[in-house]
mmCIF file of C-alpha atoms in Angstrom:
data_model
loop_
_atom_site.group_PDB
_atom_site.id
_atom_site.type_symbol
_atom_site.label_atom_id
_atom_site.label_comp_id
_atom_site.label_asym_id
_atom_site.label_seq_id
_atom_site.Cartn_x
_atom_site.Cartn_y
_atom_site.Cartn_z
ATOM 1 C CA UNK A 1 0.000 0.000 0.000
ATOM 2 C CA UNK A 2 1.002 3.608 -0.318
ATOM 3 C CA UNK A 3 2.568 5.265 2.673
ATOM 4 C CA UNK A 4 -0.213 7.859 2.861
ATOM 5 C CA UNK A 5 -3.219 6.854 4.933
ATOM 6 C CA UNK A 6 -6.685 7.956 4.038
ATOM 7 C CA UNK A 7 -8.203 10.258 6.644
ATOM 8 C CA UNK A 8 -10.789 8.826 8.976
ATOM 9 C CA UNK A 9 -14.309 10.147 9.480
ATOM 10 C CA UNK A 10 -13.052 13.000 11.669
ATOM 11 C CA UNK A 11 -10.007 13.735 9.505
ATOM 12 C CA UNK A 12 -7.577 12.614 12.205
ATOM 13 C CA UNK A 13 -5.962 9.711 10.309
ATOM 14 C CA UNK A 14 -7.573 7.025 12.455
ATOM 15 C CA UNK A 15 -7.831 4.647 9.460
ATOM 16 C CA UNK A 16 -4.053 4.243 9.205
ATOM 17 C CA UNK A 17 -3.877 1.290 11.647
ATOM 18 C CA UNK A 18 -6.590 -0.421 9.602
ATOM 19 C CA UNK A 19 -4.546 0.068 6.446
ATOM 20 C CA UNK A 20 -1.464 -1.359 8.115
ATOM 21 C CA UNK A 21 -3.357 -4.434 9.298
ATOM 22 C CA UNK A 22 -4.770 -4.927 5.804
ATOM 23 C CA UNK A 23 -1.444 -4.607 4.016
ATOM 24 C CA UNK A 24 -0.995 -8.366 3.774
ATOM 25 C CA UNK A 25 -4.480 -8.715 2.296
ATOM 26 C CA UNK A 26 -3.746 -6.615 -0.810
ATOM 27 C CA UNK A 27 -2.576 -9.518 -2.952
ATOM 28 C CA UNK A 28 -5.304 -11.982 -1.918
ATOM 29 C CA UNK A 29 -7.912 -9.257 -2.387
ATOM 30 C CA UNK A 30 -6.669 -8.419 -5.871
ATOM 31 C CA UNK A 31 -6.693 -12.084 -6.868
ATOM 32 C CA UNK A 32 -10.296 -12.422 -5.667
ATOM 33 C CA UNK A 33 -11.374 -9.491 -7.839
ATOM 34 C CA UNK A 34 -9.161 -10.620 -10.724
ATOM 35 C CA UNK A 35 -10.792 -14.054 -10.825
ATOM 36 C CA UNK A 36 -14.319 -12.752 -10.309
ATOM 37 C CA UNK A 37 -14.731 -14.373 -6.902
ATOM 38 C CA UNK A 38 -15.295 -11.080 -5.070
ATOM 39 C CA UNK A 39 -17.746 -8.976 -7.068
ATOM 40 C CA UNK A 40 -18.700 -6.899 -4.014
ATOM 41 C CA UNK A 41 -17.035 -5.536 -0.922
ATOM 42 C CA UNK A 42 -19.257 -7.729 1.243
ATOM 43 C CA UNK A 43 -18.000 -10.861 -0.504
ATOM 44 C CA UNK A 44 -14.424 -9.570 -0.251
ATOM 45 C CA UNK A 45 -14.864 -9.077 3.497
ATOM 46 C CA UNK A 46 -16.129 -12.631 3.932
ATOM 47 C CA UNK A 47 -13.493 -14.219 1.711
ATOM 48 C CA UNK A 48 -10.603 -12.424 3.419
ATOM 49 C CA UNK A 49 -11.980 -12.960 6.917
ATOM 50 C CA UNK A 50 -11.353 -9.342 7.896
ATOM 51 C CA UNK A 51 -13.511 -6.505 9.210
ATOM 52 C CA UNK A 52 -15.610 -4.465 6.830
ATOM 53 C CA UNK A 53 -13.442 -1.436 7.557
ATOM 54 C CA UNK A 54 -10.271 -3.345 6.638
ATOM 55 C CA UNK A 55 -11.838 -4.689 3.440
ATOM 56 C CA UNK A 56 -12.902 -1.155 2.547
ATOM 57 C CA UNK A 57 -9.380 0.160 3.138
ATOM 58 C CA UNK A 58 -7.865 -2.635 1.050
ATOM 59 C CA UNK A 59 -10.300 -2.017 -1.814
ATOM 60 C CA UNK A 60 -9.614 1.720 -1.666
ATOM 61 C CA UNK A 61 -5.861 1.142 -1.834
ATOM 62 C CA UNK A 62 -6.189 -1.168 -4.849
ATOM 63 C CA UNK A 63 -8.298 1.502 -6.503
ATOM 64 C CA UNK A 64 -5.642 4.116 -5.725
ATOM 65 C CA UNK A 65 -3.083 1.880 -7.427
ATOM 66 C CA UNK A 66 -5.251 1.936 -10.566
ATOM 67 C CA UNK A 67 -5.977 -1.795 -10.425
ATOM 68 C CA UNK A 68 -9.677 -1.964 -9.550
ATOM 69 C CA UNK A 69 -12.745 0.279 -9.558
ATOM 70 C CA UNK A 70 -15.034 0.583 -6.537
ATOM 71 C CA UNK A 71 -18.634 1.509 -7.283
ATOM 72 C CA UNK A 72 -19.920 2.961 -4.026
ATOM 73 C CA UNK A 73 -23.439 3.538 -5.364
ATOM 74 C CA UNK A 74 -24.511 0.413 -7.265
ATOM 75 C CA UNK A 75 -28.133 0.014 -8.233
ATOM 76 C CA UNK A 76 -30.170 -2.272 -5.996
ATOM 77 C CA UNK A 77 -31.394 -5.544 -7.482
ATOM 78 C CA UNK A 78 -35.139 -5.885 -7.967
ATOM 79 C CA UNK A 79 -36.809 -7.091 -4.763
ATOM 80 C CA UNK A 80 -33.694 -6.633 -2.629
ATOM 81 C CA UNK A 81 -33.757 -4.890 0.733
ATOM 82 C CA UNK A 82 -31.167 -2.718 2.372
ATOM 83 C CA UNK A 83 -28.234 -0.839 0.949
ATOM 84 C CA UNK A 84 -26.373 -2.811 -1.756
ATOM 85 C CA UNK A 85 -22.694 -3.520 -1.148
ATOM 86 C CA UNK A 86 -20.025 -1.619 -3.064
ATOM 87 C CA UNK A 87 -19.289 -3.338 -6.374
ATOM 88 C CA UNK A 88 -15.692 -4.247 -7.235
ATOM 89 C CA UNK A 89 -14.432 -4.476 -10.814
ATOM 90 C CA UNK A 90 -11.045 -4.476 -12.487
ATOM 91 C CA UNK A 91 -10.068 -1.051 -13.781
ATOM 92 C CA UNK A 92 -10.863 -0.691 -17.473
ATOM 93 C CA UNK A 93 -7.910 1.617 -18.150
ATOM 94 C CA UNK A 94 -5.556 -0.019 -15.687
ATOM 95 C CA UNK A 95 -2.169 -1.591 -16.397
ATOM 96 C CA UNK A 96 -1.781 -4.458 -18.860
ATOM 97 C CA UNK A 97 0.548 -7.373 -19.479
ATOM 98 C CA UNK A 98 2.112 -8.063 -22.856
ATOM 99 C CA UNK A 99 1.171 -11.579 -23.963
ATOM 100 C CA UNK A 100 2.791 -13.406 -26.861
ATOM 101 C CA UNK A 101 2.061 -16.792 -28.402
ATOM 102 C CA UNK A 102 3.991 -18.756 -30.997
ATOM 103 C CA UNK A 103 2.611 -21.884 -32.663
ATOM 104 C CA UNK A 104 3.277 -23.940 -35.780
ATOM 105 C CA UNK A 105 1.159 -21.687 -37.988
ATOM 106 C CA UNK A 106 2.204 -18.266 -36.768
ATOM 107 C CA UNK A 107 2.403 -15.958 -33.802
ATOM 108 C CA UNK A 108 0.371 -13.210 -32.151
ATOM 109 C CA UNK A 109 0.786 -10.480 -29.540
ATOM 110 C CA UNK A 110 -1.856 -8.952 -27.263
ATOM 111 C CA UNK A 111 -2.296 -6.691 -24.272
ATOM 112 C CA UNK A 112 -4.232 -8.332 -21.440
ATOM 113 C CA UNK A 113 -5.620 -6.555 -18.408
ATOM 114 C CA UNK A 114 -6.735 -7.895 -15.068
ATOM 115 C CA UNK A 115 -9.670 -10.249 -15.215
ATOM 116 C CA UNK A 116 -8.215 -12.000 -18.281
ATOM 117 C CA UNK A 117 -9.579 -9.208 -20.484
ATOM 118 C CA UNK A 118 -7.871 -8.868 -23.864
ATOM 119 C CA UNK A 119 -7.495 -5.121 -24.394
ATOM 120 C CA UNK A 120 -5.798 -5.073 -27.800
ATOM 121 C CA UNK A 121 -4.332 -7.550 -30.283
ATOM 122 C CA UNK A 122 -1.842 -7.176 -33.084
ATOM 123 C CA UNK A 123 -2.447 -8.766 -36.487
ATOM 124 C CA UNK A 124 -1.158 -12.322 -36.409
ATOM 125 C CA UNK A 125 1.729 -13.570 -38.529
ATOM 126 C CA UNK A 126 1.355 -16.860 -40.385
ATOM 127 C CA UNK A 127 5.017 -17.775 -40.835
ATOM 128 C CA UNK A 128 7.512 -18.807 -38.171
ATOM 129 C CA UNK A 129 11.225 -18.457 -38.817
ATOM 130 C CA UNK A 130 13.564 -21.250 -37.738
ATOM 131 C CA UNK A 131 15.509 -18.699 -35.673
ATOM 132 C CA UNK A 132 13.645 -18.108 -32.381
ATOM 133 C CA UNK A 133 15.358 -14.735 -31.896
ATOM 134 C CA UNK A 134 13.825 -13.403 -35.120
ATOM 135 C CA UNK A 135 10.351 -14.653 -34.232
ATOM 136 C CA UNK A 136 10.406 -13.406 -30.663
ATOM 137 C CA UNK A 137 11.850 -10.076 -31.747
ATOM 138 C CA UNK A 138 8.968 -9.641 -34.188
ATOM 139 C CA UNK A 139 6.224 -10.594 -31.756
ATOM 140 C CA UNK A 140 7.638 -8.349 -29.020
ATOM 141 C CA UNK A 141 7.867 -5.438 -31.431
ATOM 142 C CA UNK A 142 4.219 -5.993 -32.342
ATOM 143 C CA UNK A 143 3.383 -5.846 -28.650
ATOM 144 C CA UNK A 144 5.495 -2.711 -28.189
ATOM 145 C CA UNK A 145 3.524 -1.048 -30.999
ATOM 146 C CA UNK A 146 0.304 -1.854 -29.128
ATOM 147 C CA UNK A 147 1.683 -0.319 -25.941
ATOM 148 C CA UNK A 148 2.739 2.840 -27.777
ATOM 149 C CA UNK A 149 -0.624 3.204 -29.479
ATOM 150 C CA UNK A 150 -2.661 2.661 -26.298
ATOM 151 C CA UNK A 151 -0.368 4.455 -23.854
ATOM 152 C CA UNK A 152 -1.103 1.849 -21.197
ATOM 153 C CA UNK A 153 1.322 0.896 -18.442
ATOM 154 C CA UNK A 154 2.869 -2.579 -18.789
ATOM 155 C CA UNK A 155 3.528 -4.767 -15.746
ATOM 156 C CA UNK A 156 5.547 -7.425 -17.609
ATOM 157 C CA UNK A 157 5.446 -9.917 -20.442
ATOM 158 C CA UNK A 158 4.589 -13.595 -20.894
ATOM 159 C CA UNK A 159 5.228 -16.005 -23.752
ATOM 160 C CA UNK A 160 3.388 -19.218 -24.676
ATOM 161 C CA UNK A 161 5.223 -21.773 -26.832
ATOM 162 C CA UNK A 162 4.229 -25.248 -28.125
ATOM 163 C CA UNK A 163 7.024 -27.002 -26.270
ATOM 164 C CA UNK A 164 7.859 -28.257 -22.816
ATOM 165 C CA UNK A 165 9.781 -25.464 -21.086
ATOM 166 C CA UNK A 166 12.425 -26.795 -18.703
ATOM 167 C CA UNK A 167 13.092 -24.923 -15.488
ATOM 168 C CA UNK A 168 14.976 -23.144 -14.105
ATOM 169 C CA UNK A 169 16.682 -22.183 -17.379
ATOM 170 C CA UNK A 170 13.530 -21.650 -19.477
ATOM 171 C CA UNK A 171 14.618 -23.943 -22.321
ATOM 172 C CA UNK A 172 12.222 -25.138 -25.034
ATOM 173 C CA UNK A 173 13.038 -28.853 -25.030
ATOM 174 C CA UNK A 174 10.862 -30.116 -27.870
ATOM 175 C CA UNK A 175 9.766 -27.328 -30.242
ATOM 176 C CA UNK A 176 9.589 -29.891 -33.054
ATOM 177 C CA UNK A 177 6.732 -28.300 -34.942
ATOM 178 C CA UNK A 178 8.547 -24.950 -35.057
ATOM 179 C CA UNK A 179 11.870 -26.202 -36.466
ATOM 180 C CA UNK A 180 13.591 -24.412 -33.607
ATOM 181 C CA UNK A 181 16.708 -25.987 -32.107
ATOM 182 C CA UNK A 182 16.088 -28.361 -29.225
ATOM 183 C CA UNK A 183 16.839 -26.612 -25.950
ATOM 184 C CA UNK A 184 16.433 -23.088 -27.323
ATOM 185 C CA UNK A 185 16.700 -20.624 -24.387
ATOM 186 C CA UNK A 186 13.357 -19.038 -25.162
ATOM 187 C CA UNK A 187 12.869 -17.249 -21.851
ATOM 188 C CA UNK A 188 16.269 -15.548 -22.046
ATOM 189 C CA UNK A 189 15.755 -14.569 -25.693
ATOM 190 C CA UNK A 190 12.251 -13.295 -24.948
ATOM 191 C CA UNK A 191 13.463 -11.274 -21.964
ATOM 192 C CA UNK A 192 16.242 -9.723 -24.062
ATOM 193 C CA UNK A 193 13.727 -8.769 -26.770
ATOM 194 C CA UNK A 194 11.417 -7.250 -24.155
ATOM 195 C CA UNK A 195 14.219 -5.138 -22.709
ATOM 196 C CA UNK A 196 15.433 -4.109 -26.171
ATOM 197 C CA UNK A 197 11.928 -2.874 -26.983
ATOM 198 C CA UNK A 198 11.987 -0.637 -23.899
ATOM 199 C CA UNK A 199 9.281 -2.611 -22.091
ATOM 200 C CA UNK A 200 9.588 -2.647 -18.313
ATOM 201 C CA UNK A 201 8.703 -5.501 -15.986
ATOM 202 C CA UNK A 202 9.739 -9.142 -15.778
ATOM 203 C CA UNK A 203 9.454 -11.594 -18.682
ATOM 204 C CA UNK A 204 8.309 -15.207 -18.468
ATOM 205 C CA UNK A 205 7.796 -18.181 -20.800
ATOM 206 C CA UNK A 206 5.762 -21.367 -20.508
ATOM 207 C CA UNK A 207 4.135 -24.227 -22.365
ATOM 208 C CA UNK A 208 1.022 -23.144 -24.255
ATOM 209 C CA UNK A 209 -1.321 -25.823 -22.856
ATOM 210 C CA UNK A 210 -0.101 -25.197 -19.302
ATOM 211 C CA UNK A 211 -0.941 -21.544 -19.764
ATOM 212 C CA UNK A 212 -4.291 -22.307 -21.376
ATOM 213 C CA UNK A 213 -5.174 -24.423 -18.323
ATOM 214 C CA UNK A 214 -4.145 -21.634 -15.955
ATOM 215 C CA UNK A 215 -6.303 -19.106 -17.824
ATOM 216 C CA UNK A 216 -9.300 -21.444 -17.951
ATOM 217 C CA UNK A 217 -8.968 -22.195 -14.236
ATOM 218 C CA UNK A 218 -8.990 -18.516 -13.315
ATOM 219 C CA UNK A 219 -11.420 -17.137 -15.878
ATOM 220 C CA UNK A 220 -13.104 -19.915 -17.887
ATOM 221 C CA UNK A 221 -14.384 -23.481 -17.898
ATOM 222 C CA UNK A 222 -12.069 -24.589 -15.081
ATOM 223 C CA UNK A 223 -13.171 -21.965 -12.553
ATOM 224 C CA UNK A 224 -14.011 -23.589 -9.227
ATOM 225 C CA UNK A 225 -12.275 -26.908 -9.974
ATOM 226 C CA UNK A 226 -9.849 -28.172 -7.352
ATOM 227 C CA UNK A 227 -7.960 -30.672 -9.528
ATOM 228 C CA UNK A 228 -8.306 -29.595 -13.154
ATOM 229 C CA UNK A 229 -7.021 -31.607 -16.115
ATOM 230 C CA UNK A 230 -6.709 -29.821 -19.460
ATOM 231 C CA UNK A 231 -5.950 -31.664 -22.710
ATOM 232 C CA UNK A 232 -5.760 -29.845 -26.019
ATOM 233 C CA UNK A 233 -4.488 -29.992 -29.562
ATOM 234 C CA UNK A 234 -4.034 -26.826 -31.519
ATOM 235 C CA UNK A 235 -2.095 -26.847 -34.747
ATOM 236 C CA UNK A 236 0.150 -29.872 -34.220
ATOM 237 C CA UNK A 237 0.609 -32.402 -31.418
ATOM 238 C CA UNK A 238 -1.269 -32.877 -28.149
ATOM 239 C CA UNK A 239 -0.573 -31.239 -24.804
ATOM 240 C CA UNK A 240 -1.847 -31.592 -21.260
ATOM 241 C CA UNK A 241 -1.793 -29.636 -18.024
ATOM 242 C CA UNK A 242 -2.887 -30.087 -14.423
ATOM 243 C CA UNK A 243 -3.935 -27.372 -11.992
ATOM 244 C CA UNK A 244 -3.897 -28.444 -8.325
ATOM 245 C CA UNK A 245 -5.380 -26.155 -5.681
ATOM 246 C CA UNK A 246 -5.124 -23.182 -8.003
ATOM 247 C CA UNK A 247 -1.495 -23.731 -9.047
ATOM 248 C CA UNK A 248 -0.052 -25.330 -12.142
ATOM 249 C CA UNK A 249 1.563 -28.672 -11.441
ATOM 250 C CA UNK A 250 4.717 -28.517 -13.548
ATOM 251 C CA UNK A 251 6.774 -31.204 -11.836
ATOM 252 C CA UNK A 252 10.326 -30.895 -10.567
ATOM 253 C CA UNK A 253 11.633 -29.137 -13.686
ATOM 254 C CA UNK A 254 8.602 -27.920 -15.620
ATOM 255 C CA UNK A 255 8.077 -31.084 -17.667
ATOM 256 C CA UNK A 256 5.009 -32.672 -16.055
ATOM 257 C CA UNK A 257 1.945 -33.764 -18.064
ATOM 258 C CA UNK A 258 3.577 -34.471 -21.423
ATOM 259 C CA UNK A 259 0.416 -36.383 -22.289
ATOM 260 C CA UNK A 260 1.078 -36.331 -26.021
ATOM 261 C CA UNK A 261 3.276 -39.376 -25.612
ATOM 262 C CA UNK A 262 0.661 -41.666 -24.099
ATOM 263 C CA UNK A 263 0.336 -44.644 -26.453
ATOM 264 C CA UNK A 264 -3.289 -45.097 -27.537
ATOM 265 C CA UNK A 265 -2.718 -47.188 -30.669
ATOM 266 C CA UNK A 266 0.270 -49.548 -30.295
ATOM 267 C CA UNK A 267 0.258 -50.391 -34.010
ATOM 268 C CA UNK A 268 -0.258 -46.764 -35.014
ATOM 269 C CA UNK A 269 1.844 -44.095 -36.654
ATOM 270 C CA UNK A 270 5.497 -43.559 -35.721
ATOM 271 C CA UNK A 271 5.932 -40.689 -33.275
ATOM 272 C CA UNK A 272 8.868 -38.301 -33.193
ATOM 273 C CA UNK A 273 9.566 -39.482 -29.619
ATOM 274 C CA UNK A 274 10.586 -42.904 -30.993
ATOM 275 C CA UNK A 275 7.425 -44.758 -30.002
ATOM 276 C CA UNK A 276 4.301 -45.529 -32.039
ATOM 277 C CA UNK A 277 0.667 -44.594 -31.753
ATOM 278 C CA UNK A 278 1.070 -41.696 -29.307
ATOM 279 C CA UNK A 279 -1.718 -39.181 -28.816
ATOM 280 C CA UNK A 280 0.575 -36.627 -30.444
ATOM 281 C CA UNK A 281 0.246 -38.357 -33.828
ATOM 282 C CA UNK A 282 -3.081 -40.147 -33.346
ATOM 283 C CA UNK A 283 -5.350 -37.352 -32.084
ATOM 284 C CA UNK A 284 -4.178 -34.054 -33.557
ATOM 285 C CA UNK A 285 -5.471 -32.148 -36.632
ATOM 286 C CA UNK A 286 -3.064 -33.841 -39.039
ATOM 287 C CA UNK A 287 -4.143 -37.267 -37.736
ATOM 288 C CA UNK A 288 -7.783 -36.473 -38.519
ATOM 289 C CA UNK A 289 -6.969 -35.331 -42.052
ATOM 290 C CA UNK A 290 -4.934 -38.487 -42.689
ATOM 291 C CA UNK A 291 -7.637 -40.708 -41.182
ATOM 292 C CA UNK A 292 -10.234 -39.075 -43.433
ATOM 293 C CA UNK A 293 -8.043 -39.466 -46.511
ATOM 294 C CA UNK A 294 -7.665 -35.720 -47.023
ATOM 295 C CA UNK A 295 -4.506 -34.003 -48.163
ATOM 296 C CA UNK A 296 -3.647 -31.007 -45.976
ATOM 297 C CA UNK A 297 -3.932 -27.810 -47.985
ATOM 298 C CA UNK A 298 -1.848 -24.645 -47.615
ATOM 299 C CA UNK A 299 -4.789 -22.245 -47.668
ATOM 300 C CA UNK A 300 -5.673 -22.313 -43.956
ATOM 301 C CA UNK A 301 -4.213 -23.843 -40.807
ATOM 302 C CA UNK A 302 -4.363 -27.576 -40.105
ATOM 303 C CA UNK A 303 -6.588 -26.835 -37.111
ATOM 304 C CA UNK A 304 -9.092 -24.941 -39.237
ATOM 305 C CA UNK A 305 -9.146 -27.701 -41.859
ATOM 306 C CA UNK A 306 -9.697 -30.397 -39.224
ATOM 307 C CA UNK A 307 -12.412 -28.468 -37.409
ATOM 308 C CA UNK A 308 -14.268 -27.830 -40.662
ATOM 309 C CA UNK A 309 -14.157 -31.570 -41.389
ATOM 310 C CA UNK A 310 -15.532 -32.525 -37.977
ATOM 311 C CA UNK A 311 -18.412 -30.093 -38.327
ATOM 312 C CA UNK A 312 -19.410 -31.887 -41.555
ATOM 313 C CA UNK A 313 -18.895 -35.394 -40.156
ATOM 314 C CA UNK A 314 -22.595 -36.323 -40.188
ATOM 315 C CA UNK A 315 -22.865 -35.981 -43.967
ATOM 316 C CA UNK A 316 -19.749 -37.923 -45.008
ATOM 317 C CA UNK A 317 -19.304 -41.557 -43.857
ATOM 318 C CA UNK A 318 -15.524 -41.429 -44.272
ATOM 319 C CA UNK A 319 -15.235 -38.286 -42.169
ATOM 320 C CA UNK A 320 -17.630 -39.748 -39.608
ATOM 321 C CA UNK A 321 -15.469 -42.860 -39.194
ATOM 322 C CA UNK A 322 -12.350 -40.720 -38.915
ATOM 323 C CA UNK A 323 -14.013 -38.527 -36.283
ATOM 324 C CA UNK A 324 -15.134 -41.552 -34.286
ATOM 325 C CA UNK A 325 -11.645 -43.047 -34.454
ATOM 326 C CA UNK A 326 -10.098 -39.873 -33.023
ATOM 327 C CA UNK A 327 -12.767 -39.637 -30.319
ATOM 328 C CA UNK A 328 -12.035 -43.224 -29.271
ATOM 329 C CA UNK A 329 -8.280 -42.618 -29.146
ATOM 330 C CA UNK A 330 -8.718 -39.411 -27.196
ATOM 331 C CA UNK A 331 -11.104 -41.144 -24.789
ATOM 332 C CA UNK A 332 -8.618 -43.938 -24.218
ATOM 333 C CA UNK A 333 -5.911 -41.424 -23.366
ATOM 334 C CA UNK A 334 -8.206 -39.466 -21.066
ATOM 335 C CA UNK A 335 -9.245 -42.654 -19.259
ATOM 336 C CA UNK A 336 -5.618 -43.463 -18.489
ATOM 337 C CA UNK A 337 -5.056 -39.946 -17.164
ATOM 338 C CA UNK A 338 -8.206 -40.134 -15.040
ATOM 339 C CA UNK A 339 -7.022 -43.385 -13.465
ATOM 340 C CA UNK A 340 -3.687 -41.808 -12.570
ATOM 341 C CA UNK A 341 -4.693 -38.266 -11.626
ATOM 342 C CA UNK A 342 -8.322 -38.506 -10.429
ATOM 343 C CA UNK A 343 -9.241 -34.954 -11.488
ATOM 344 C CA UNK A 344 -12.578 -33.433 -10.576
ATOM 345 C CA UNK A 345 -12.945 -31.848 -14.011
ATOM 346 C CA UNK A 346 -11.538 -32.269 -17.526
ATOM 347 C CA UNK A 347 -11.520 -29.448 -20.057
ATOM 348 C CA UNK A 348 -10.680 -29.871 -23.726
ATOM 349 C CA UNK A 349 -9.270 -27.298 -26.111
ATOM 350 C CA UNK A 350 -8.575 -26.888 -29.810
ATOM 351 C CA UNK A 351 -9.671 -29.775 -32.021
ATOM 352 C CA UNK A 352 -10.494 -31.860 -28.921
ATOM 353 C CA UNK A 353 -13.152 -29.317 -27.977
ATOM 354 C CA UNK A 354 -14.630 -29.714 -31.466
ATOM 355 C CA UNK A 355 -14.586 -33.522 -31.129
ATOM 356 C CA UNK A 356 -16.417 -33.214 -27.805
ATOM 357 C CA UNK A 357 -19.043 -30.978 -29.373
ATOM 358 C CA UNK A 358 -19.481 -33.429 -32.275
ATOM 359 C CA UNK A 359 -20.276 -36.476 -30.127
ATOM 360 C CA UNK A 360 -20.118 -35.796 -26.376
ATOM 361 C CA UNK A 361 -21.820 -39.046 -25.392
ATOM 362 C CA UNK A 362 -19.339 -41.212 -27.280
ATOM 363 C CA UNK A 363 -16.322 -39.522 -25.724
ATOM 364 C CA UNK A 364 -17.749 -39.628 -22.205
ATOM 365 C CA UNK A 365 -18.713 -43.270 -22.625
ATOM 366 C CA UNK A 366 -15.184 -44.255 -23.662
ATOM 367 C CA UNK A 367 -13.703 -42.481 -20.636
ATOM 368 C CA UNK A 368 -16.248 -44.046 -18.276
ATOM 369 C CA UNK A 369 -15.812 -47.558 -19.698
ATOM 370 C CA UNK A 370 -12.011 -47.442 -19.449
ATOM 371 C CA UNK A 371 -11.581 -45.776 -16.054
ATOM 372 C CA UNK A 372 -12.465 -46.353 -12.423
ATOM 373 C CA UNK A 373 -14.680 -43.293 -12.628
ATOM 374 C CA UNK A 374 -17.030 -45.395 -14.726
ATOM 375 C CA UNK A 375 -17.564 -47.631 -11.717
ATOM 376 C CA UNK A 376 -17.952 -44.905 -9.105
ATOM 377 C CA UNK A 377 -19.459 -41.970 -10.945
ATOM 378 C CA UNK A 378 -18.207 -39.734 -13.712
ATOM 379 C CA UNK A 379 -15.814 -36.879 -14.223
ATOM 380 C CA UNK A 380 -17.247 -33.822 -15.983
ATOM 381 C CA UNK A 381 -15.721 -33.289 -19.436
ATOM 382 C CA UNK A 382 -16.247 -29.741 -20.676
ATOM 383 C CA UNK A 383 -15.059 -27.573 -23.556
ATOM 384 C CA UNK A 384 -12.647 -24.722 -22.920
ATOM 385 C CA UNK A 385 -14.526 -21.430 -23.103
ATOM 386 C CA UNK A 386 -11.897 -18.705 -23.492
ATOM 387 C CA UNK A 387 -10.831 -17.378 -26.859
ATOM 388 C CA UNK A 388 -7.028 -17.230 -27.061
ATOM 389 C CA UNK A 389 -6.644 -18.929 -23.687
ATOM 390 C CA UNK A 390 -2.914 -19.488 -24.144
ATOM 391 C CA UNK A 391 -2.448 -15.743 -24.665
ATOM 392 C CA UNK A 392 -4.467 -15.011 -21.543
ATOM 393 C CA UNK A 393 -2.409 -17.601 -19.668
ATOM 394 C CA UNK A 394 0.829 -16.015 -20.852
ATOM 395 C CA UNK A 395 -0.422 -12.748 -19.396
ATOM 396 C CA UNK A 396 -1.189 -14.521 -16.113
ATOM 397 C CA UNK A 397 2.538 -15.250 -15.773
ATOM 398 C CA UNK A 398 3.257 -11.538 -15.964
ATOM 399 C CA UNK A 399 0.395 -10.633 -13.639
ATOM 400 C CA UNK A 400 1.440 -13.102 -10.931
ATOM 401 C CA UNK A 401 4.047 -10.836 -9.263
ATOM 402 C CA UNK A 402 1.381 -8.124 -9.041
ATOM 403 C CA UNK A 403 -1.110 -10.589 -7.556
ATOM 404 C CA UNK A 404 1.534 -11.675 -5.044
ATOM 405 C CA UNK A 405 2.495 -8.143 -3.989
ATOM 406 C CA UNK A 406 0.605 -5.327 -5.736
ATOM 407 C CA UNK A 407 2.403 -2.492 -3.983
ATOM 408 C CA UNK A 408 5.882 -3.940 -4.397
ATOM 409 C CA UNK A 409 5.373 -4.893 -8.061
ATOM 410 C CA UNK A 410 3.984 -1.494 -9.088
ATOM 411 C CA UNK A 411 6.343 0.600 -6.987
#
């Protein structure tokens, strides 16, 4: 909090002790508003377990920092009695994080505010150079242009890449679909590009599906889940992520949940990992096109081609069989993960979301038949709901220091 205390009712500074006692609640309070779990000051008071005066002081300080807006005179709901509680919202013109995403078919930059709100996006690029420094330099410059044009303050930058990112070095271990060198130091390169562009704040990098899961847990289909499993396929390959008690489970070195290399078809296609029949090559967009006997075209992305096919699966027997084959393989992989992880919710992204929409009963039946959940109940399987969830998740990396310590991060 700022060092200046708001005056009390008599103008004698009596609220300063309340502000001091609430100092440690700034971060938790901001996270509650950021994730939509504290829409009013009354809810904030209850969630923090503090007095109403302390919650009011905390909310006022976050507003003074330009992070949230406090509506002291909200309209009363129809039929309600008494004075409505102050409403809390993220500040529309508050600071933003620079988010960047690179995938097999291009890259994109965006500015993302609190609440997972995408404020501005730069036109995407559809080609990815084999030199990560060139790509990351271009995407950061696109983000810097957005910051210059909007004039918004930037708290930091986050990058999503389609590769496992090893910690603590921030190395992209398997960026196979990008033709980048194995072990490329993407976090260091990204941070250097951010500094060179004159952007202040820390820079982070992470796996795109991990970041999609984090965004969905805070702002989308995973909100409220305790143990959330996310499986997705975007342009190439299959990724997975696990959120436990609100935090990404990345393992001892950032490499947990490489679900793309679960074998679901032992006699299937060779995988780049050296095995055969992995989810990576049996349940991604290219796998669907091959299964349906279609040659991938250069006009649009593989994901777009595969999704268009699935949406027409009811009118073409060949496409229907291909769709069912991918649903069965995906279900088999999910069942194995359910047996190991016992999540309370599964969310699917990319082409997997489209497969779920095409035949939800078939997919859920495969998972139930092949897992212990089928004998004791069922695990909800839902589609991801956020557009550009990996971008939003990349921004979450940059927002985390602010959520941990708003005053220290913005000072």
